Coordinates of C-alpha atoms and ligand atoms in Angstrom, one line a residue:
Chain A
X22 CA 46.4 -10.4 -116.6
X23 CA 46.0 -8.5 -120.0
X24 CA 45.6 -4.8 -120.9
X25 CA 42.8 -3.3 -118.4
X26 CA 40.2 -2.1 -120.4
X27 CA 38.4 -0.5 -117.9
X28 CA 38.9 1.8 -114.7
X29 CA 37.1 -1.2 -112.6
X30 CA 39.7 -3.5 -113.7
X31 CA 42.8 -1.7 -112.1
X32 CA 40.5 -0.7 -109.5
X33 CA 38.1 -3.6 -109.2
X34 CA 36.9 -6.0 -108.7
X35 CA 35.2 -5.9 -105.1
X36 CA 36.3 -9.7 -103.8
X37 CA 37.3 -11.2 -101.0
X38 CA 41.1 -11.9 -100.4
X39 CA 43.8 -12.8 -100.5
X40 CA 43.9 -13.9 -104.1
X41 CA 42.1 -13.1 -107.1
X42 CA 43.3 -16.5 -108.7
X43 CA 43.2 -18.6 -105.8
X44 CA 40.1 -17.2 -104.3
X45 CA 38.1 -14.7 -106.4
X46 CA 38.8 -17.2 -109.5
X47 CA 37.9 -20.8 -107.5
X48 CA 34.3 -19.0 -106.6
X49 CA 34.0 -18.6 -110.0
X50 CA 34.5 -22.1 -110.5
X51 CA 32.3 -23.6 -108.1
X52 CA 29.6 -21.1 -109.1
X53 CA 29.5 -23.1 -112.5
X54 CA 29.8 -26.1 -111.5
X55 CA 27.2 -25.4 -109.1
X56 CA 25.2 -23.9 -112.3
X57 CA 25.8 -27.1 -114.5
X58 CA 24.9 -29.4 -111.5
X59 CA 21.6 -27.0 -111.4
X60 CA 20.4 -28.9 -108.4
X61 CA 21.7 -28.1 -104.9
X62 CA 24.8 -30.5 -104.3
X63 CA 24.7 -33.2 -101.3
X64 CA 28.4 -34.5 -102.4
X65 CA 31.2 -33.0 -103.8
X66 CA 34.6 -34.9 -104.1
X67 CA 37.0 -32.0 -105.0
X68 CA 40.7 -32.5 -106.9
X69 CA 43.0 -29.8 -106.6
X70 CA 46.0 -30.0 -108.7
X71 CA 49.7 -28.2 -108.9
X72 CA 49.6 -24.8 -106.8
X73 CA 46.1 -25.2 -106.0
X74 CA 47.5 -28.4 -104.2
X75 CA 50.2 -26.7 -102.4
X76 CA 48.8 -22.9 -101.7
X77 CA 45.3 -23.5 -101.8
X78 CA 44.8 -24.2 -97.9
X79 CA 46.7 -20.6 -97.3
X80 CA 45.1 -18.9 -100.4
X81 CA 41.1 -20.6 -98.6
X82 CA 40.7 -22.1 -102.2
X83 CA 39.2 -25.0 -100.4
X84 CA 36.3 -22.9 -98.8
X85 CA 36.1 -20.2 -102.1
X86 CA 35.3 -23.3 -104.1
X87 CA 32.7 -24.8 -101.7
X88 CA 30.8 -20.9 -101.8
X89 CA 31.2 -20.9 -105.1
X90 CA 28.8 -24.6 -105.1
X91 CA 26.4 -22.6 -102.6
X92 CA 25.8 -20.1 -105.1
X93 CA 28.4 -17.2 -102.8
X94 CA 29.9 -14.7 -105.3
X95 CA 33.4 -13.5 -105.2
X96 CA 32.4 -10.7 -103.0
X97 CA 30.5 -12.6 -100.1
X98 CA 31.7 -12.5 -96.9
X99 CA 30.2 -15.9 -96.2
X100 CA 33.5 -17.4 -98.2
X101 CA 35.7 -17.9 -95.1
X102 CA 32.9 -20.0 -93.4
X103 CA 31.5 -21.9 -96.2
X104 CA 33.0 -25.0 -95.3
X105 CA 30.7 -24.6 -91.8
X106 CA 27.7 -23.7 -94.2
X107 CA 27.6 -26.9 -96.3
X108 CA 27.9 -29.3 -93.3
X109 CA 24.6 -27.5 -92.1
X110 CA 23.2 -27.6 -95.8
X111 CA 23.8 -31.0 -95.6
X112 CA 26.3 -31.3 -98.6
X113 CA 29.5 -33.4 -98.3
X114 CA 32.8 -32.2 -98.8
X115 CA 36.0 -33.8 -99.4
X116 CA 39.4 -32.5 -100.9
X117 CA 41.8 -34.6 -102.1
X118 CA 45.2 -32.9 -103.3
X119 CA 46.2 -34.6 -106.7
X120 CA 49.1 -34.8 -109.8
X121 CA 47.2 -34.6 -113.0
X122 CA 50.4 -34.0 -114.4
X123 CA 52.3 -31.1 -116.3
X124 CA 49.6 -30.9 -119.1
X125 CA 47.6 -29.2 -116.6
X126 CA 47.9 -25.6 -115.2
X127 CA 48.7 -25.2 -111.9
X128 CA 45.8 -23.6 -111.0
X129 CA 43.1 -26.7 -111.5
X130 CA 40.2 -28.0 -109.7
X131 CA 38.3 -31.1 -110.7
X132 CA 35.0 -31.2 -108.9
X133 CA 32.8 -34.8 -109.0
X134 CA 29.3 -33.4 -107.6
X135 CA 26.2 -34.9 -107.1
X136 CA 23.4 -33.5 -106.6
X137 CA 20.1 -34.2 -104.8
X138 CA 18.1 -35.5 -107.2
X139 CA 21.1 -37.9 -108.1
X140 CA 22.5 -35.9 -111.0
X141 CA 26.6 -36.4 -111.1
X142 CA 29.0 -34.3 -113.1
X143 CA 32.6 -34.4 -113.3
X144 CA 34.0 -30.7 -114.0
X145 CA 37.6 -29.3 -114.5
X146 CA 38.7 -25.5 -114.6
X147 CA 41.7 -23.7 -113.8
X148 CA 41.8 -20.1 -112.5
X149 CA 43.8 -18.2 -115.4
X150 CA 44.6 -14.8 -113.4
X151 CA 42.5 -12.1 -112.3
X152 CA 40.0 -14.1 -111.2
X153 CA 39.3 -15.4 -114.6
X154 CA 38.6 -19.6 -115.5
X155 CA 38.2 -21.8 -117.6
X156 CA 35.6 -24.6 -117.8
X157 CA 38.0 -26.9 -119.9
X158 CA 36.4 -30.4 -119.1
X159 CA 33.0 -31.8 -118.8
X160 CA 32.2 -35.8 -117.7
X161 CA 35.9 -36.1 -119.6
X162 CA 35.2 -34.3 -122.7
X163 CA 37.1 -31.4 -123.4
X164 CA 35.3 -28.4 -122.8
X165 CA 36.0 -24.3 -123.1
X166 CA 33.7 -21.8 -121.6
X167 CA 34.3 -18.6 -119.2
X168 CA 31.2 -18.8 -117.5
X169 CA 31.6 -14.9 -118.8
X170 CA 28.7 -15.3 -121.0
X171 CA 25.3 -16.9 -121.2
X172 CA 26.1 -20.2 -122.4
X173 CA 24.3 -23.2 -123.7
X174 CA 26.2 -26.6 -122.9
X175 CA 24.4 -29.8 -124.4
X176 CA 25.6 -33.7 -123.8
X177 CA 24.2 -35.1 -126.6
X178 CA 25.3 -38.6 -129.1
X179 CA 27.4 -37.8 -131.7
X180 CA 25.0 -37.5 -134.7
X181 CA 23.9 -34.8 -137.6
X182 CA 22.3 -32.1 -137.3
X183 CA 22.2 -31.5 -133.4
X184 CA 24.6 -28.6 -133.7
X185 CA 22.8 -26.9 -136.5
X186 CA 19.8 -27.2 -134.8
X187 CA 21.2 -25.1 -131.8
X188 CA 22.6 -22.2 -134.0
X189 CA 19.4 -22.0 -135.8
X190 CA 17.9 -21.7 -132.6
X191 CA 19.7 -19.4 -131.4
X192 CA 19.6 -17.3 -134.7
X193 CA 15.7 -17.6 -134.6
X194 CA 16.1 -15.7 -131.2
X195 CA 18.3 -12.6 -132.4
X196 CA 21.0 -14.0 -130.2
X197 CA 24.6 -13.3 -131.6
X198 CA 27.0 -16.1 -130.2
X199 CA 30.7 -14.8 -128.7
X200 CA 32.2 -18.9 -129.0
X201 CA 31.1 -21.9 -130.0
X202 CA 32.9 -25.5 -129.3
X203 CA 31.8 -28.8 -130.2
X204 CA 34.4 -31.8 -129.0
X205 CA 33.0 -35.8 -129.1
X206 CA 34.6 -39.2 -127.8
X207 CA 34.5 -41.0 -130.8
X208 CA 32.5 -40.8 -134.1
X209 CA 29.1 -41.9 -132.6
X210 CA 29.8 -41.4 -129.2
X211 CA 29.1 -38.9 -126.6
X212 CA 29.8 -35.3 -127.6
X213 CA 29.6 -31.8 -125.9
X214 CA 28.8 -28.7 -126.8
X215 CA 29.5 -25.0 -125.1
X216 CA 28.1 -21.9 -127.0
X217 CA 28.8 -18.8 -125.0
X218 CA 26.4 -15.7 -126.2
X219 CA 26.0 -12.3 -125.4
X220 CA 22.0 -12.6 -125.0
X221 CA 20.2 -14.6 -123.0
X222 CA 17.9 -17.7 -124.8
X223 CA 14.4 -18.0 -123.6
X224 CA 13.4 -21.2 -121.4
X225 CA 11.5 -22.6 -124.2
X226 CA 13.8 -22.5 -126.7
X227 CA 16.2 -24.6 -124.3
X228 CA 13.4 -27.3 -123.7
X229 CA 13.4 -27.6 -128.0
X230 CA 16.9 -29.0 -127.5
X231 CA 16.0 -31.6 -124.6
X232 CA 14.3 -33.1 -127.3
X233 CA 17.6 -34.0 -129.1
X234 CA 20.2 -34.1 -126.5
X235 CA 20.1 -36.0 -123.1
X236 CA 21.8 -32.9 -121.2
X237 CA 21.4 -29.7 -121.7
X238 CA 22.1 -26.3 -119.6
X239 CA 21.2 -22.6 -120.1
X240 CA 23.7 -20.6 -117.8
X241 CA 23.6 -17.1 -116.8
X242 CA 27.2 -15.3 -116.5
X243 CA 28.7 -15.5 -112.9
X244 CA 30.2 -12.7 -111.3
Chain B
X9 CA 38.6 10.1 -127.2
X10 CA 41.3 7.7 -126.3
X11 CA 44.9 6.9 -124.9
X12 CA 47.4 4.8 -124.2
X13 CA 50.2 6.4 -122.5
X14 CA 50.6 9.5 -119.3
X15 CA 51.7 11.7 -122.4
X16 CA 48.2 11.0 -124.2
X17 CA 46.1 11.8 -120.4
X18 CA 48.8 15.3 -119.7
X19 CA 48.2 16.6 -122.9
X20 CA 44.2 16.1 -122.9
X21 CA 43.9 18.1 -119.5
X22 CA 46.2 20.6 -120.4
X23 CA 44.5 20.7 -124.1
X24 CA 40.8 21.0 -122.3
X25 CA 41.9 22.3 -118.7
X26 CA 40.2 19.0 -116.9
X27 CA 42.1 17.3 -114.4
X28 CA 43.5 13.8 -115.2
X29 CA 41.1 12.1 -113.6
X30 CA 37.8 13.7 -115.7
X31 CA 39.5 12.3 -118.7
X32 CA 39.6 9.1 -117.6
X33 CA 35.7 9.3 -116.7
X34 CA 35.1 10.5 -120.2
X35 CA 36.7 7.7 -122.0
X36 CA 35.3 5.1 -119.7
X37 CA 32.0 6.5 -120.3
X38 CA 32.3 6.7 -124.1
X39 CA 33.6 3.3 -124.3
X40 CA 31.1 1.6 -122.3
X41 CA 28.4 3.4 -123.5
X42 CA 27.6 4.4 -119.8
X43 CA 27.1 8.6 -118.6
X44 CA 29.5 9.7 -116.9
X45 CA 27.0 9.8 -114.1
X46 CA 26.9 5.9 -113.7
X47 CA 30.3 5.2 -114.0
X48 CA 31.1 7.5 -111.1
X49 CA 28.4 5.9 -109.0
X50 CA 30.7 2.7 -109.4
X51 CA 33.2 4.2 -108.2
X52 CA 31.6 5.4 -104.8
X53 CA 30.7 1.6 -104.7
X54 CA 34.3 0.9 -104.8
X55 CA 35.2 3.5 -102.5
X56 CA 32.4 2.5 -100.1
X57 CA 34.1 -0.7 -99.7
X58 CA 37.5 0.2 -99.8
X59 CA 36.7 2.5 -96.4
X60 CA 34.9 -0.6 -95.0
X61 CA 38.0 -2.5 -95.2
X62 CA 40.2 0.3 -93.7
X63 CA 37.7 0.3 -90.9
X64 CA 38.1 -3.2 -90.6
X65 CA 42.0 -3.1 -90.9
X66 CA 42.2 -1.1 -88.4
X67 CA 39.3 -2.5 -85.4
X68 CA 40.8 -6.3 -85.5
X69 CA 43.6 -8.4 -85.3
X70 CA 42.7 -10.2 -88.9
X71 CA 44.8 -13.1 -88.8
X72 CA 45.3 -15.6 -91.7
X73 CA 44.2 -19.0 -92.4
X74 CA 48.0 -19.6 -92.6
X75 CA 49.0 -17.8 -89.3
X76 CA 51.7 -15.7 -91.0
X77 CA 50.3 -12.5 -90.3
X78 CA 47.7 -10.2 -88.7
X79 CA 47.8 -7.7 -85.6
X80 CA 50.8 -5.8 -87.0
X81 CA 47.8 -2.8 -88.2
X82 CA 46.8 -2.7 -84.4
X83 CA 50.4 -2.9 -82.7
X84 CA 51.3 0.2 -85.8
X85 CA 48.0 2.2 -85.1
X86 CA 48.3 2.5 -81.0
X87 CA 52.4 2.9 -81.4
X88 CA 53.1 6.7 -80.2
X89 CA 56.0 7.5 -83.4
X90 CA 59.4 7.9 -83.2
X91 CA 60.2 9.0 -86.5
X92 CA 57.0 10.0 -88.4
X93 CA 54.2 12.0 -88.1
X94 CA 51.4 10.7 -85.9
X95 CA 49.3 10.9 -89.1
X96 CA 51.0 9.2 -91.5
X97 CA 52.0 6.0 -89.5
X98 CA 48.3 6.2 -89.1
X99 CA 48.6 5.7 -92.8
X100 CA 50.7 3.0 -92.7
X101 CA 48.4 1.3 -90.1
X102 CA 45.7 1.6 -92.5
X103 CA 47.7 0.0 -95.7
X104 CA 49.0 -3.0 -93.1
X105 CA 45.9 -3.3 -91.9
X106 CA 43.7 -3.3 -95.5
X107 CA 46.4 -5.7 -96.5
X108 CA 45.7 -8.2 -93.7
X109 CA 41.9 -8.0 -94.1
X110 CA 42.7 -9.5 -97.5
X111 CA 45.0 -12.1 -96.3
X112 CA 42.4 -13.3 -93.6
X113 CA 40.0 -13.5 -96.0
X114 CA 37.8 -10.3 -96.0
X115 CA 36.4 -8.3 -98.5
X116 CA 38.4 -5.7 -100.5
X117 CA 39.0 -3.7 -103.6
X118 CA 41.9 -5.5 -105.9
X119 CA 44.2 -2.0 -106.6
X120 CA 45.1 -2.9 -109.0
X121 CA 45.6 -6.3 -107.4
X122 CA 44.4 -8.1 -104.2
X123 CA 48.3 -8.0 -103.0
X124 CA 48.5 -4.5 -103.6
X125 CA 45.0 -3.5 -102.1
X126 CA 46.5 -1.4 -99.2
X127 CA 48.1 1.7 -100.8
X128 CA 45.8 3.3 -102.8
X129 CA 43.1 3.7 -100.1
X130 CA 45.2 4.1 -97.7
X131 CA 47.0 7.6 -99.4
X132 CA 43.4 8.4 -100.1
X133 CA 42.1 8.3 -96.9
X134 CA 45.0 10.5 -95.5
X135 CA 44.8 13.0 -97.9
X136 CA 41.1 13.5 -97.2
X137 CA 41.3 13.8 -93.7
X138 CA 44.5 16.0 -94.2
X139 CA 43.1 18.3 -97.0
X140 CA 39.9 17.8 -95.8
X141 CA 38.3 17.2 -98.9
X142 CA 35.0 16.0 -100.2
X143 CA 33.9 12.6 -101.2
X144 CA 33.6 14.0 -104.8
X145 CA 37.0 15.3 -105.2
X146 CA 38.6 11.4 -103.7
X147 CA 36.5 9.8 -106.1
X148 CA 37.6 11.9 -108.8
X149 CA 41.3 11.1 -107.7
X150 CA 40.6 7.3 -107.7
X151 CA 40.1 8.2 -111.7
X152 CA 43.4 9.6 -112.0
X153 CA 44.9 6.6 -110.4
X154 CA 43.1 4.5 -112.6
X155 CA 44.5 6.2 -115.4
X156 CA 47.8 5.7 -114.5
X157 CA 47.0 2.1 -113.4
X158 CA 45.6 1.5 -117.0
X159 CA 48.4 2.9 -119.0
X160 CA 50.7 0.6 -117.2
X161 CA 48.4 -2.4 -117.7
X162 CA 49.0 -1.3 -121.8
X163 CA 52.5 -0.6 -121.5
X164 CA 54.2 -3.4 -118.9
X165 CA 51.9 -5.4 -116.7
X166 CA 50.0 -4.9 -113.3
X167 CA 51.0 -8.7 -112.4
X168 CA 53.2 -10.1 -110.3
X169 CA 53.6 -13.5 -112.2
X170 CA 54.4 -11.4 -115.6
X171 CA 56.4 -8.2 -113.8
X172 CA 57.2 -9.1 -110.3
X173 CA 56.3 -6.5 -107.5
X174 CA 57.1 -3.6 -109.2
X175 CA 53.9 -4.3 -111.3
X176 CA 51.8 -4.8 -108.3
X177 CA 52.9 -2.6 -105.4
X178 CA 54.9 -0.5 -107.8
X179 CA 51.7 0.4 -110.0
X180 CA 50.0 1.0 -106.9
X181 CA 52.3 3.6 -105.8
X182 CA 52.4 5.2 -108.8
X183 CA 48.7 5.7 -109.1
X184 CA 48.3 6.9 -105.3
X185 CA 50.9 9.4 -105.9
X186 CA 49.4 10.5 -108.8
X187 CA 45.8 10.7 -107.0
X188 CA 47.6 12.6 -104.1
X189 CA 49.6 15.3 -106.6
X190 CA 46.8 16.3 -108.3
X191 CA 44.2 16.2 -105.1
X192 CA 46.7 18.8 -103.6
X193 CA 46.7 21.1 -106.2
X194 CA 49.5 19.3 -108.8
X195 CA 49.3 20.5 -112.5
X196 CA 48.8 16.9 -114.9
X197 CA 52.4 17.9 -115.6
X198 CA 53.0 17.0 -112.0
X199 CA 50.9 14.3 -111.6
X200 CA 53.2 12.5 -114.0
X201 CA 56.4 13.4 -112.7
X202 CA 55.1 12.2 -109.2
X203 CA 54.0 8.8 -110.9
X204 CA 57.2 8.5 -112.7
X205 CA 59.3 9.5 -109.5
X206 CA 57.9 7.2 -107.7
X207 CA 58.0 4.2 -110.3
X208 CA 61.7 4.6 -110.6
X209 CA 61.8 4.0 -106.6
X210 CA 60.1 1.3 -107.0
X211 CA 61.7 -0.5 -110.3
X212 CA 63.5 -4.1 -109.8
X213 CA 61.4 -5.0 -107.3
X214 CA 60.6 -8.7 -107.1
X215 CA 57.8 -10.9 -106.2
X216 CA 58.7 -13.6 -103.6
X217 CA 55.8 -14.4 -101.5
X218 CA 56.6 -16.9 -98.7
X219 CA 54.6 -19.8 -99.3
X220 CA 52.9 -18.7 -102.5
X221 CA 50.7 -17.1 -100.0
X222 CA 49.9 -13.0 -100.3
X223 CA 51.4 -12.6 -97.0
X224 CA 55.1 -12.3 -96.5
X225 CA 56.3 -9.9 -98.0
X226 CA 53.0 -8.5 -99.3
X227 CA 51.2 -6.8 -96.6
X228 CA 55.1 -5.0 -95.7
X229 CA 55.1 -3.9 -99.4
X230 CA 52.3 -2.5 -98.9
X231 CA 53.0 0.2 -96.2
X232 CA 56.3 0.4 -98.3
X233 CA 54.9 1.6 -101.0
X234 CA 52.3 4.0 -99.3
X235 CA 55.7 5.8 -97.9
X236 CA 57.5 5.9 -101.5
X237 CA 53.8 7.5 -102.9
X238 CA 54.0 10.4 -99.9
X239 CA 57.4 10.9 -100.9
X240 CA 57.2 11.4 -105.1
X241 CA 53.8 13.3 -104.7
X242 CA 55.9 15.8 -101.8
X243 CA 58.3 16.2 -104.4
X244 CA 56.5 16.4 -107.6
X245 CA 54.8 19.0 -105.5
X246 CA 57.8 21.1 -104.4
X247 CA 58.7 21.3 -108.3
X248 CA 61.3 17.9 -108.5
X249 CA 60.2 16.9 -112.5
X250 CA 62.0 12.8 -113.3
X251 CA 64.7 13.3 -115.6
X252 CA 63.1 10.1 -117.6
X253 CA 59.4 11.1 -118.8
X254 CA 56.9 8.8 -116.9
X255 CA 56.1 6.7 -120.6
X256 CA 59.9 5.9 -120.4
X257 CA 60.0 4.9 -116.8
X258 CA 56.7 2.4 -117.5
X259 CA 58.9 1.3 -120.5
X260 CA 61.9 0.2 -118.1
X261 CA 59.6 -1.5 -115.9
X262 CA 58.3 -3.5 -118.6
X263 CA 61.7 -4.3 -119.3
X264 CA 63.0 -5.3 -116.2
X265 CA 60.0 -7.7 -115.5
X266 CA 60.8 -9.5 -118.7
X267 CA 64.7 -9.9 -117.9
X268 CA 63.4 -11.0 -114.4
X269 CA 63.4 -14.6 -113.6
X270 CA 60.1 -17.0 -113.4
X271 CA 62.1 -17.6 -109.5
X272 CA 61.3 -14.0 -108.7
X273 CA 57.4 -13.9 -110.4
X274 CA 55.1 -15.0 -108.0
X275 CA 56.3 -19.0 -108.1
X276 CA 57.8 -18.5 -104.4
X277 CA 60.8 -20.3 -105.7
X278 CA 63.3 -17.2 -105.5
X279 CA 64.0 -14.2 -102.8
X280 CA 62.7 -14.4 -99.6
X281 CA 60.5 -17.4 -100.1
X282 CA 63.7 -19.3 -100.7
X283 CA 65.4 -18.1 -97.2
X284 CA 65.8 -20.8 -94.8
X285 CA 63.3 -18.9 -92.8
X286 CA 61.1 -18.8 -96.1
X287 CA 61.6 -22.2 -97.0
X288 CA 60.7 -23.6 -93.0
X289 CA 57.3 -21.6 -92.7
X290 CA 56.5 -23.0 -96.0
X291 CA 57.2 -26.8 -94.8
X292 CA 55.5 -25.9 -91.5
X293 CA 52.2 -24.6 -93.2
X294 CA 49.2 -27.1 -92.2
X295 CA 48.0 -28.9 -95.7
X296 CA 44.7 -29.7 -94.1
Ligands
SF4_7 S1 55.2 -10.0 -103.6 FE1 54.1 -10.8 -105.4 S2 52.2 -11.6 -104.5 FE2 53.1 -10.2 -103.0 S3 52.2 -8.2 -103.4 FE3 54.1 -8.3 -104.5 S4 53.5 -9.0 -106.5 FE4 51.8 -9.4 -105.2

């Protein structure tokens, strides 16, 4: 953790315990995940990596990422049972405890969700301190986004013209964009696209861009 | 208006006869564009749920998911002393028992962190009872221990990983003693002798949680460091001034975290997570 700039951040945030990394930050996670699945989850297969592997059980990592999927913010005091709460919600859990290797910071979850219309995603973050993350992977293609922002993800084939469309876009709609990262397979291939902004778009210029790319997601910040 | 160091946030008082703590309002209002009004109001949020969790610390056993710890609050609050007043192991029973809520997973206020939750409203909620004060002046103290929690975010680091304990429990103790000077009367003069008196107690001190869990020694640290805040704001009070200026003493800290090994920053590799003891709880710890 950096230089406060606020009074609520040496006295702040309201969360529940006992970690702001390992708890406060894994809500954070599954909230966007949940927010890029944008349908409610039935199955979530759930990767956790380095100290998330070895502390998590202790730190309820497990259960912060699961409220985080059922839309629980760091402060909700449903956390500790959320694990009970998605068996009745009807949405599969499993954690497996993995090595992704040194590459990766200790802090990382992978999540493979689907959801119940049959939507699957594949989504890795790590918790960077303070309850801060990272989105840094998305269906394999690196990814960055703090889910601090509203941000505008699109999966789209590699091809002209799709990224100036969004800024234009977002330009025509007085929206003034914080980060912008574009990051393909291959020349041709799949590419994605995070733009966090410090506005909101409106729905229909969102639906413009379904036009050109076969995924794309308007969310809200999470806190 | 602006600062960056205790020197800064003294002189400003002095210079305009606030207390430390209206300062700090004014500059978080100015900088995010908020009245002063509002960013008060957030503060009785915080406070709100910062006496929820004493409450809470204090009513139940709140064991972890880990079994390491919970019911020493309870055992601490029905204890008849031996040594200290009645009121302030009462104190100590409320910093334990904040410190477990967290551990069993219940709601708090990170101060500045989630380790170090315990102290600040725990010395807070003492000194209201014992000066009998109102809501309005405690939330104005939680400003001033901002403050000092801010300069030390600027100047050395309010996490364990980067400073060890001292950053955590140690920056709490500094801003409750702060909060507490000035709440009893303390000039801003005093209020940063009292921080930097009880920074230099708490210098060197390491980060070694058992297990990697905010546990063991975590919830001890923090009735630990609730004592060593009673103790600089009683003598800050009495007149004791640090021979080192507060800024300096911040400085050290910052220096000693960096000379401290990654063993003793949070990685439970070092200290009392590597004692036999440390090292078998950790091996015993269910996975699944
Ligand atoms: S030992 Fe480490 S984790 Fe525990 S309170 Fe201190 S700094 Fe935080």
């Amino acid at each position: 953790m950096g230089k406060a700039d606020s009074v609520f951040e040496v006295i702040g945030p309201i969360m529940i315990g006992p970690s702001s990394s390992h708890t406060a930050g894994a809500v954070r996670i599954g909230q966007i995940a949940g927010a890029i699945l944008s349908e409610p989850a039935v199955k979530a297969v759930i990767y956790l990596h380095g100290s998330y592997a070895l502390t998590g059980k202790g730190h309820g990592t497990d259960k912060a990422l699961v409220a985080g999927l059922l839309g629980f913010g760091a402060a909700d005091e449903r956390i500790s049972k959320s694990l009970k709460i998605a068996k009745e919600k009807g949405l599969l859990v499993k954690f497996r405890r993995v090595d992704l290797g040194d590459d990766y910071h200790p802090n990382t979850a992978r999540l493979l969700l689907q959801g119940n219309k049959g939507t699957n995603f594949e989504i890795t973050a790590i918790s960077v301190g303070g309850g801060n993350i990272s989105v840094i992977e998305l269906n394999g293609l690196p990814i960055k986004l703090s889910g601090e922002y509203y941000t505008l993800i699109t999966i789209h084939k590699d091809q002209p013209g799709i990224v100036a469309q969004a800024s234009e876009i977002i330009a025509k709609n007085n929206v003034n964009i914080a980060t912008a990262n574009v990051t393909r397979q291959r020349r041709g291939g799949l590419a994605v696209m995070a733009i966090e902004m410090d506005q909101p778009l409106p729905l229909e210029a969102v639906k413009q861009l379904e036009k050109v790319a076969q995924i794309v997601r308007f969310i809200q910040p999470v806190y | 208006m602006n600062y960056r160091n205790l020197r800064d946030l003294i002189r400003l008082a002095e210079k305009r006869g606030e207390k430390i703590g209206e300062i700090v309002i004014a500059v978080e209002a100015e900088q995010k564009d908020m009245t002063s009004e509002k960013v008060r109001e957030e503060m009785v949020t915080v406070w709100r749920v910062m006496q929820a969790s004493i409450r809470r610390g204090l009513a139940e056993e709140n064991r972890s998911v880990s079994g390491l710890s919970g019911g020493d609050a309870k055992l601490v609050a029905k204890t008849k002393p031996s040594f200290l007043s009645r009121r302030i192991l009462k104190a100590v029973a409320m910093a334990l028992g904040v410190a477990e809520v967290n551990a069993a997973m219940g709601k708090i206020v990170a101060c500045p962190t989630a380790g170090s939750c315990g102290i600040v409203p725990a010395a807070l909620t003492e000194a209201a009872n014992r000066l009998k004060l109102s809501e309005e002046d405690v939330i104005l103290a939680l400003f001033t221990a901002a403050g000092i929690g801010i300069v030390c975010s600027i100047n050395a680091s309010i996490s364990g990983a980067e400073g060890g304990c001292q950053a955590e429990c140690g920056v709490a103790a500094a801003m409750a003693a702060g909060a507490l000077t000035e709440l009893a009367g303390g000039t801003p003069k005093q209020v940063g002798h009292a921080a930097a008196l009880c920074l230099s107690n708490m210098l060197g001190l390491v980060c070694d949680p058992v297990a990697g869990l905010v546990e063991v020694p975590c919830i001890l640290r923090n009735a630990g460091a609730l004592m060593q805040a009673l103790l600089a704001a009683e003598l800050a009070l009495a007149g004791v001034e640090s021979r080192i200026p507060v800024d300096e003493v911040i400085g050290a800290m910052d220096e000693i975290g960096k000379a401290l090994p990654e063993s003793l920053r949070e990685t439970a590799q070092g200290g009392l997570a590597n004692t036999p003891t440390g090292q078998k709880l950790n091996r015993d710890l269910p996975l699944d």
